[in-house]
Short mmCIF file of C-alpha atoms in Angstrom, two decimals:
data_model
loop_
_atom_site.label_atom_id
_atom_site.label_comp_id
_atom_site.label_asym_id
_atom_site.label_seq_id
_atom_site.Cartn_x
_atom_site.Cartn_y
_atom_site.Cartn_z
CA UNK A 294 146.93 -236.62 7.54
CA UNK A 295 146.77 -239.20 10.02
CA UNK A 296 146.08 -237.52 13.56
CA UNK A 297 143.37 -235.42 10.99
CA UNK A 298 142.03 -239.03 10.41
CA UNK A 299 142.13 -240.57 13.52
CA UNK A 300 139.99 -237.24 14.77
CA UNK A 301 137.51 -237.35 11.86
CA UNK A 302 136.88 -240.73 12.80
CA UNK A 303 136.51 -239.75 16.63
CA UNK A 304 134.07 -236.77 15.21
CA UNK A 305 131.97 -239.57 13.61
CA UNK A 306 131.50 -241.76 16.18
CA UNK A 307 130.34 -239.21 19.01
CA UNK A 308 128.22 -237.63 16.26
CA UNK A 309 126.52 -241.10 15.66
CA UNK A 310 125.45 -240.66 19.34
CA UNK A 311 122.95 -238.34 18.84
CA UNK A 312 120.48 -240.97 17.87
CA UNK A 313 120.85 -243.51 20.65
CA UNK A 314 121.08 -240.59 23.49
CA UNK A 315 118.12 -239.20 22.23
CA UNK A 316 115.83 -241.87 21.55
CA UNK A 317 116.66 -242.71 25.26
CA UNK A 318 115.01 -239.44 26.13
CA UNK A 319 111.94 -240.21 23.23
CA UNK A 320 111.28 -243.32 24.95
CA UNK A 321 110.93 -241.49 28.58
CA UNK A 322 108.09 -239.19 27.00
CA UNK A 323 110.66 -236.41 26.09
CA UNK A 324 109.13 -234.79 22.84
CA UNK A 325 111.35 -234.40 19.77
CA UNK A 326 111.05 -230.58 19.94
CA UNK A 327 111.37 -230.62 23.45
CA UNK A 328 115.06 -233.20 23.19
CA UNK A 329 115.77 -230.85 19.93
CA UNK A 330 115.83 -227.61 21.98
CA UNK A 331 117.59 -228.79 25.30
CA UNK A 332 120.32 -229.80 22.76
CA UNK A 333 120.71 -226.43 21.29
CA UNK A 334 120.79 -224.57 24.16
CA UNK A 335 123.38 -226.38 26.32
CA UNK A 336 125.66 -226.90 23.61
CA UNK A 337 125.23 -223.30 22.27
CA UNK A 338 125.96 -221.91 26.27
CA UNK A 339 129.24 -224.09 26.03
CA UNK A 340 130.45 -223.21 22.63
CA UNK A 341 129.82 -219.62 23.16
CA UNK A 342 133.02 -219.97 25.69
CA UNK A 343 135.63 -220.43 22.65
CA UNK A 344 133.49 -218.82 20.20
CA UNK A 345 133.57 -215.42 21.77
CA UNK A 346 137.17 -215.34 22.10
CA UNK A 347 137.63 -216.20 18.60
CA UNK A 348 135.64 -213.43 17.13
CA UNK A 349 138.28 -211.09 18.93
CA UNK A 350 135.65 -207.89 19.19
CA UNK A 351 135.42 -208.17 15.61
CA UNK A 352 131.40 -208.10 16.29
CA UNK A 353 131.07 -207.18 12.48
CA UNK A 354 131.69 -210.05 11.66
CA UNK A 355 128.83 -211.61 13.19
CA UNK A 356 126.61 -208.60 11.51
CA UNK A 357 128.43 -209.28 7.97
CA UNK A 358 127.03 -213.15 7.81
CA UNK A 359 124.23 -212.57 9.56
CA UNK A 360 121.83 -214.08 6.69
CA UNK A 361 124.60 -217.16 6.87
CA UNK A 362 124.39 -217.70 10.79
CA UNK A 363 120.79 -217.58 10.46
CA UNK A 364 119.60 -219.46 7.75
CA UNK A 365 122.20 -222.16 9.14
CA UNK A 366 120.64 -221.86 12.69
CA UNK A 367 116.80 -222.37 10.84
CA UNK A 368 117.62 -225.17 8.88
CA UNK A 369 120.96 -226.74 9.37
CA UNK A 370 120.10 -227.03 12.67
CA UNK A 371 116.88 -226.53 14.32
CA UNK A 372 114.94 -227.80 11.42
CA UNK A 373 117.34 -230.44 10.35
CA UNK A 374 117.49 -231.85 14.02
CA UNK A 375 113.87 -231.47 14.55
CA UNK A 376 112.75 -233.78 11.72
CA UNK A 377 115.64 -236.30 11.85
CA UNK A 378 114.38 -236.23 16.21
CA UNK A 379 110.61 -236.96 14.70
CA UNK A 380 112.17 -240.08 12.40
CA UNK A 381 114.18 -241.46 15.13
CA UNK A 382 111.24 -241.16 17.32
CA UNK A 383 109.71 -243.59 14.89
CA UNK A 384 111.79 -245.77 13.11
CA UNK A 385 115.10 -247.29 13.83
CA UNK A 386 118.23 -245.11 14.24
CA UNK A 387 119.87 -246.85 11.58
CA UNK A 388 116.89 -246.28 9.21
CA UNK A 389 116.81 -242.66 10.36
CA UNK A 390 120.05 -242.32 9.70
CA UNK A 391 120.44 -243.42 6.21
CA UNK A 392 117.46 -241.27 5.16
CA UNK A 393 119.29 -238.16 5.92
CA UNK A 394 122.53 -239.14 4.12
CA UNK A 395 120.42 -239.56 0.66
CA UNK A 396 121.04 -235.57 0.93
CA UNK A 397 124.18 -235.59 -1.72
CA UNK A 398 121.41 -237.80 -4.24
CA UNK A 399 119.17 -234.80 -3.94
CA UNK A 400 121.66 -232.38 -4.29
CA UNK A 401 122.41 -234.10 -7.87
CA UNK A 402 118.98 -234.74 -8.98
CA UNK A 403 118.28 -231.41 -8.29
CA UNK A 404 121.16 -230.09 -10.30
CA UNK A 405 120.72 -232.70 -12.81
CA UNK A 406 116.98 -231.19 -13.30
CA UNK A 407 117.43 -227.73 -13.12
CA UNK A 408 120.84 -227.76 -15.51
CA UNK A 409 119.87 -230.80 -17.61
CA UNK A 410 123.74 -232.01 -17.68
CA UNK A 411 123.78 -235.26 -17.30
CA UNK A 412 126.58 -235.68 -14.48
CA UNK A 413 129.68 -237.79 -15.01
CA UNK A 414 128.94 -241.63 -15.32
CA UNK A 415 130.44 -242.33 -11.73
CA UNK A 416 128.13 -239.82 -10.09
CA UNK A 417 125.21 -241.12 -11.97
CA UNK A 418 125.99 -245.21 -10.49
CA UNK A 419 126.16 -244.06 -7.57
CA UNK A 420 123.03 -241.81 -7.64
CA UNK A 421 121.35 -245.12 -8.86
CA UNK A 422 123.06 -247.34 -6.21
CA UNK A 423 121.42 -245.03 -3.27
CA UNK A 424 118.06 -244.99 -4.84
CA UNK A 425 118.15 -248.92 -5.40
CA UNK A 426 119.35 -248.72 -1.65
CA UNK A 427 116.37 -246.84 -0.62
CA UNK A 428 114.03 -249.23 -1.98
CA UNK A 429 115.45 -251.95 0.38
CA UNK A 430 116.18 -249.87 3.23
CA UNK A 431 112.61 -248.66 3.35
CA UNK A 432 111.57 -253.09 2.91
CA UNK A 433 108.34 -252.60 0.26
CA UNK A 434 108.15 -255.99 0.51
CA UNK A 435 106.81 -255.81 3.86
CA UNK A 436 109.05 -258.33 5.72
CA UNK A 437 109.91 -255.57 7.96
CA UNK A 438 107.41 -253.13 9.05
CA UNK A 439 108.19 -249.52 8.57
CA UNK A 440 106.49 -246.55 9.60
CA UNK A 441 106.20 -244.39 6.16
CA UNK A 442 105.38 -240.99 8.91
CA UNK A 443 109.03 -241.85 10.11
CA UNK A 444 110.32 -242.00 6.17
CA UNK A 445 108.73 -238.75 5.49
CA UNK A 446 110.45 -236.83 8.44
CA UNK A 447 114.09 -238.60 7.34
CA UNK A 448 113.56 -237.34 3.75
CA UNK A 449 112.51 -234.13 4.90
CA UNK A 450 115.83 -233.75 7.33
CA UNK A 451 118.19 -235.15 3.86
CA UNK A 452 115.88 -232.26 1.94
CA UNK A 453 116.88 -229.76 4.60
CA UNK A 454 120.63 -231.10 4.60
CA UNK A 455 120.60 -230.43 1.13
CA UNK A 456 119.02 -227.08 0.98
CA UNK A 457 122.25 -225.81 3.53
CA UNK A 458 124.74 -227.47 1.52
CA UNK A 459 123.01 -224.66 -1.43
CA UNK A 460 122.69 -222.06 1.22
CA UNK A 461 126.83 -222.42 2.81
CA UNK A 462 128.45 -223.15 -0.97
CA UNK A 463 130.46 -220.49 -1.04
CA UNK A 464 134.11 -219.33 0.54
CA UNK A 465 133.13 -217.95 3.54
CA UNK A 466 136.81 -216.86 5.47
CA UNK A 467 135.55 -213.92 7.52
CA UNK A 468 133.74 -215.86 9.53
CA UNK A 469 135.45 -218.76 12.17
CA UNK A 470 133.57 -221.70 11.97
CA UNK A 471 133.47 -221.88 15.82
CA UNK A 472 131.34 -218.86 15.77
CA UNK A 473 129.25 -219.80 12.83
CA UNK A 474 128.57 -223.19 14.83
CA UNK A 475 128.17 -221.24 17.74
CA UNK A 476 125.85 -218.77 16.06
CA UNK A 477 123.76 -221.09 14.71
CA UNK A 478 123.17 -222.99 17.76
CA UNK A 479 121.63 -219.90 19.20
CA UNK A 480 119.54 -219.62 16.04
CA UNK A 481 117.99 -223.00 16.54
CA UNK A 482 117.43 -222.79 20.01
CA UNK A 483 116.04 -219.25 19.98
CA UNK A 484 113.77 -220.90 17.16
CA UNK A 485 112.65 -224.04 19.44
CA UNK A 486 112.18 -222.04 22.35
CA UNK A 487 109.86 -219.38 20.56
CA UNK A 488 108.00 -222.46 19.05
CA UNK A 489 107.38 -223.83 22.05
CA UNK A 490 106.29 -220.49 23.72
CA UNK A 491 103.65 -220.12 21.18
CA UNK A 492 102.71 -223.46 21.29
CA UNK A 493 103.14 -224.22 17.63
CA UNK A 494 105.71 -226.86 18.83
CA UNK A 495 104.42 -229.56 21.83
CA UNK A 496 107.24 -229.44 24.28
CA UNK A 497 107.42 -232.31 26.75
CA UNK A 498 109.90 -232.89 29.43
CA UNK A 499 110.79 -235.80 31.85
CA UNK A 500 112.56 -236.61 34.51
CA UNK A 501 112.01 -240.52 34.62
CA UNK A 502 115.29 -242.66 34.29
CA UNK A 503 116.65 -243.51 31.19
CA UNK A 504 118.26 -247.06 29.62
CA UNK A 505 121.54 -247.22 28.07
CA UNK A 506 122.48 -250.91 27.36
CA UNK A 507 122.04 -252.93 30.32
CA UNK A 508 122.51 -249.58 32.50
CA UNK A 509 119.41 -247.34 34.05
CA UNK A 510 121.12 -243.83 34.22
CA UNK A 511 119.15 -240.52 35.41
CA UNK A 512 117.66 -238.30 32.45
CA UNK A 513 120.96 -235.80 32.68
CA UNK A 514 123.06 -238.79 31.60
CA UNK A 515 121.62 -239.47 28.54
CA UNK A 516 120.89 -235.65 28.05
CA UNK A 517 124.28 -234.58 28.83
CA UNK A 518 126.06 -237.23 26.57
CA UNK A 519 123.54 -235.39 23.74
CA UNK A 520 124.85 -232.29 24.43
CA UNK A 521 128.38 -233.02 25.56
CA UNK A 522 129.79 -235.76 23.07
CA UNK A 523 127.18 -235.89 20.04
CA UNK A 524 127.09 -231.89 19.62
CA UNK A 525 129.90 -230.00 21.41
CA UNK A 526 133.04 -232.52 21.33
CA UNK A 527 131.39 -233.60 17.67
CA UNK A 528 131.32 -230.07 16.79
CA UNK A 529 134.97 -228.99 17.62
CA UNK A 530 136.72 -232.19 16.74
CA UNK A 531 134.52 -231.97 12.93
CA UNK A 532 136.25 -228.58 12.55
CA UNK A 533 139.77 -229.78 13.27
CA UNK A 534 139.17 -232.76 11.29
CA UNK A 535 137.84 -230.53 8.55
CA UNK A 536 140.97 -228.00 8.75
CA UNK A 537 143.21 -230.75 9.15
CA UNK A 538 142.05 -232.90 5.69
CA UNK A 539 139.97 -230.46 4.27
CA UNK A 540 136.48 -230.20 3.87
CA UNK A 541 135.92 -232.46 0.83
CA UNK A 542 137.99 -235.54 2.41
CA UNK A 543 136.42 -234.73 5.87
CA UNK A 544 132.97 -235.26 4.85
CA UNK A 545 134.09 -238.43 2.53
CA UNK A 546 135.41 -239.67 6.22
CA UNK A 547 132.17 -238.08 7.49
CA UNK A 548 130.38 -241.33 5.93
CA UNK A 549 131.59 -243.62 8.91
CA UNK A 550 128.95 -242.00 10.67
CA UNK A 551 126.53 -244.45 10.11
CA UNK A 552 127.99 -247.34 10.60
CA UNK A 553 128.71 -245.39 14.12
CA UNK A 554 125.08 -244.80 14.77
CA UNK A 555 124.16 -248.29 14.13
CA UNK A 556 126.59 -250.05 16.57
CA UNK A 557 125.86 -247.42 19.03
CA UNK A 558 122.16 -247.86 18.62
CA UNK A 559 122.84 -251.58 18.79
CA UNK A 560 124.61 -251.51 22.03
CA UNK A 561 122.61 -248.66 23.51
CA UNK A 562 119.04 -249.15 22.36
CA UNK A 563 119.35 -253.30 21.44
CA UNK A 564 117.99 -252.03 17.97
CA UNK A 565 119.45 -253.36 14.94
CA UNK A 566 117.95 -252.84 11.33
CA UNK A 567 116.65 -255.96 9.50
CA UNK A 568 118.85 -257.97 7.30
CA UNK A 569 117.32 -256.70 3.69
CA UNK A 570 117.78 -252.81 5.64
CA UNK A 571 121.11 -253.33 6.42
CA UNK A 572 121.86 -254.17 2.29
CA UNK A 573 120.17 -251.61 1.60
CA UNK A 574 122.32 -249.46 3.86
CA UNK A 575 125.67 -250.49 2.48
CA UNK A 576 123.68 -249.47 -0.91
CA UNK A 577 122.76 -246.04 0.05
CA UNK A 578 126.72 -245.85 1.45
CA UNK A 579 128.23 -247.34 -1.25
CA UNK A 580 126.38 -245.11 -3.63
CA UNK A 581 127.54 -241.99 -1.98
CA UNK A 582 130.87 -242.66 -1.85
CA UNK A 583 130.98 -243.22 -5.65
CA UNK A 584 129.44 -239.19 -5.97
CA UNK A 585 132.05 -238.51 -3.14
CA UNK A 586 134.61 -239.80 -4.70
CA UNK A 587 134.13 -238.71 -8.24
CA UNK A 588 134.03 -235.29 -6.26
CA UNK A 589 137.66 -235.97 -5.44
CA UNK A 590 138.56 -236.73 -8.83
CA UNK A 591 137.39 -233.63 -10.00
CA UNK A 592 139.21 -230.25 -9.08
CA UNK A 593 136.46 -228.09 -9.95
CA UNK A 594 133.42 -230.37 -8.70
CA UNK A 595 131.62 -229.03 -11.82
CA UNK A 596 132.32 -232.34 -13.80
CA UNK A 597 130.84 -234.67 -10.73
CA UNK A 598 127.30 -232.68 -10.90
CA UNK A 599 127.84 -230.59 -7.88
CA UNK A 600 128.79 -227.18 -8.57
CA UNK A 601 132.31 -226.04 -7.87
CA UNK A 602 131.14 -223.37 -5.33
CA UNK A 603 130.13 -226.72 -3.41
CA UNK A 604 134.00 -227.28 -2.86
CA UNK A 605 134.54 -224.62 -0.69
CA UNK A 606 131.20 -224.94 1.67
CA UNK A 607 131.55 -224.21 5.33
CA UNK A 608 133.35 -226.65 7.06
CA UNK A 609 130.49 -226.96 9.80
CA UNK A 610 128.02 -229.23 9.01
CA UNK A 611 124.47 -229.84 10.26
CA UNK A 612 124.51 -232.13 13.03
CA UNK A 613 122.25 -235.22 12.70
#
């Protein structure tokens, strides 16, 4: 239980690089499709390395899940990236951030609506608690300006979150997660690049240098660390953490995430969300661990408001 905690807690921090490394590239004239896709592709070419071996010419296994691998290529990850790329291009990483994490409140609205049971009082606070958090994090009092574009492409990534937390509920143990992550990373790119091709998605490159704290690194720095620590290393190390503590404690760990990707962003970017954002933060936090938790309390999940088939879901998540 410990080394499994000490390496979900590594898999949060590297994933709460994603935002910093990339905003690096926004800020350089890199387009969010165009960050979005190099992403995909390097880390699916390095994950392909374990993930073949792992399938062990069971290639019908691949053909089995294929509506799995590619509806978690599609939205867990090209689409998922893609819009939580166009938030962070304009609003804070933080901010971003927290937006995509109200995906477990949708998930039990959504439920709530469409079973009308009311869910257990704990999952209800906290359901509350994150909406009362949104209100602050998104400042309608105006003392910090906020760009309601960037708001509508976080919600949309927490909407797409939630939709492949639907789509993966299920036990799923024909298929290694290494080669579902793997799978899907070839989805999304294959997706991005076709987009691009066909010019429904703008895809802009650059090769100008890049700021990282009080350091100016060249482009592959910042792009590599993206690829490298925030998807491949965040990837693998997610798994094991996942395996190790399983899935439901994993992503209860998973939470730490943001509090990664606002230091990060802090010491990377100089960015720091204003004081009545931060509350609302810690709201939006605080009110997801209460659903987490009365998900732990709860054997079946059923009596939380999440469905028990939600218990078992993949153990690869999308990455932020």
């Amino acid at each position: 239980m410990a080394s499994g905690l000490g390496v979900a807690l590594f898999s949060s921090a590297v994933f709460g690089l994603s935002g910093s490394f990339a905003k690096a590239l926004l800020e350089t004239g890199w387009s969010p499709g165009a960050a979005v896709t190099a992403r995909l592709t390097g880390a699916a070419l390095i994950l392909a390395v374990p993930a073949i071996p792992a399938l062990r010419g069971r290639w019908h296994q691949l053909r089995d899940n294929w509506l799995t691998v590619l509806l978690f290529g599609l939205i867990g990850v090209a689409a998922c990236q893609l819009f939580y790329f166009n938030a962070v291009a304009r609003l804070s990483v933080g901010v971003a951030l927290l937006l995509e994490y109200l995906a477990p409140v949708i998930i039990v609205l959504w439920l709530w609506a469409a079973s009308r049971k009311r869910p257990r009082p704990l999952t209800v606070a906290g359901t509350l608690l994150s909406l009362g958090g949104l209100v602050l994090v998104l400042d309608l009092t105006g003392a910090v300006r906020i760009d309601f574009v960037g708001v509508l492409w976080g919600i949309a990534a927490a909407v797409c979150l939630a939709i492949y937390f639907f789509i993966t509920a299920k036990e799923n143990d024909t298929l290694p997660p290494i080669v579902l992550a793997s799978g899907g990373l070839v989805v999304g790119a294959v997706t991005m690049w076709l987009a691009g091709a066909t010019g429904l998605l703008p895809m802009a490159f650059s090769t100008t240098d890049t700021r990282l704290g009080p350091w100016v690194t060249p482009w592959w720095v910042a792009l590599g660390g993206l690829v490298v620590l925030a998807t491949v290393l965040a990837y693998v190390s997610g798994i094991v953490a996942a395996r190790a503590l399983g899935s439901k404690v994993a992503s209860f760990v998973s939470l730490t995430e943001v509090l990664f990707a606002v230091i990060w962003a802090w010491l990377l970017l100089g960015e720091l969300p204003g004081s009545i954002q931060l509350v609302g933060g810690l709201l939006i936090v605080g009110g997801v661990v209460l659903v987490r938790l009365d998900e732990l309390r709860s054997p079946s999940g059923a009596g939380a408001g999440m469905p028990a088939a939600l218990d078992h879901a993949n153990d690869v998540e999308p990455v932020p």
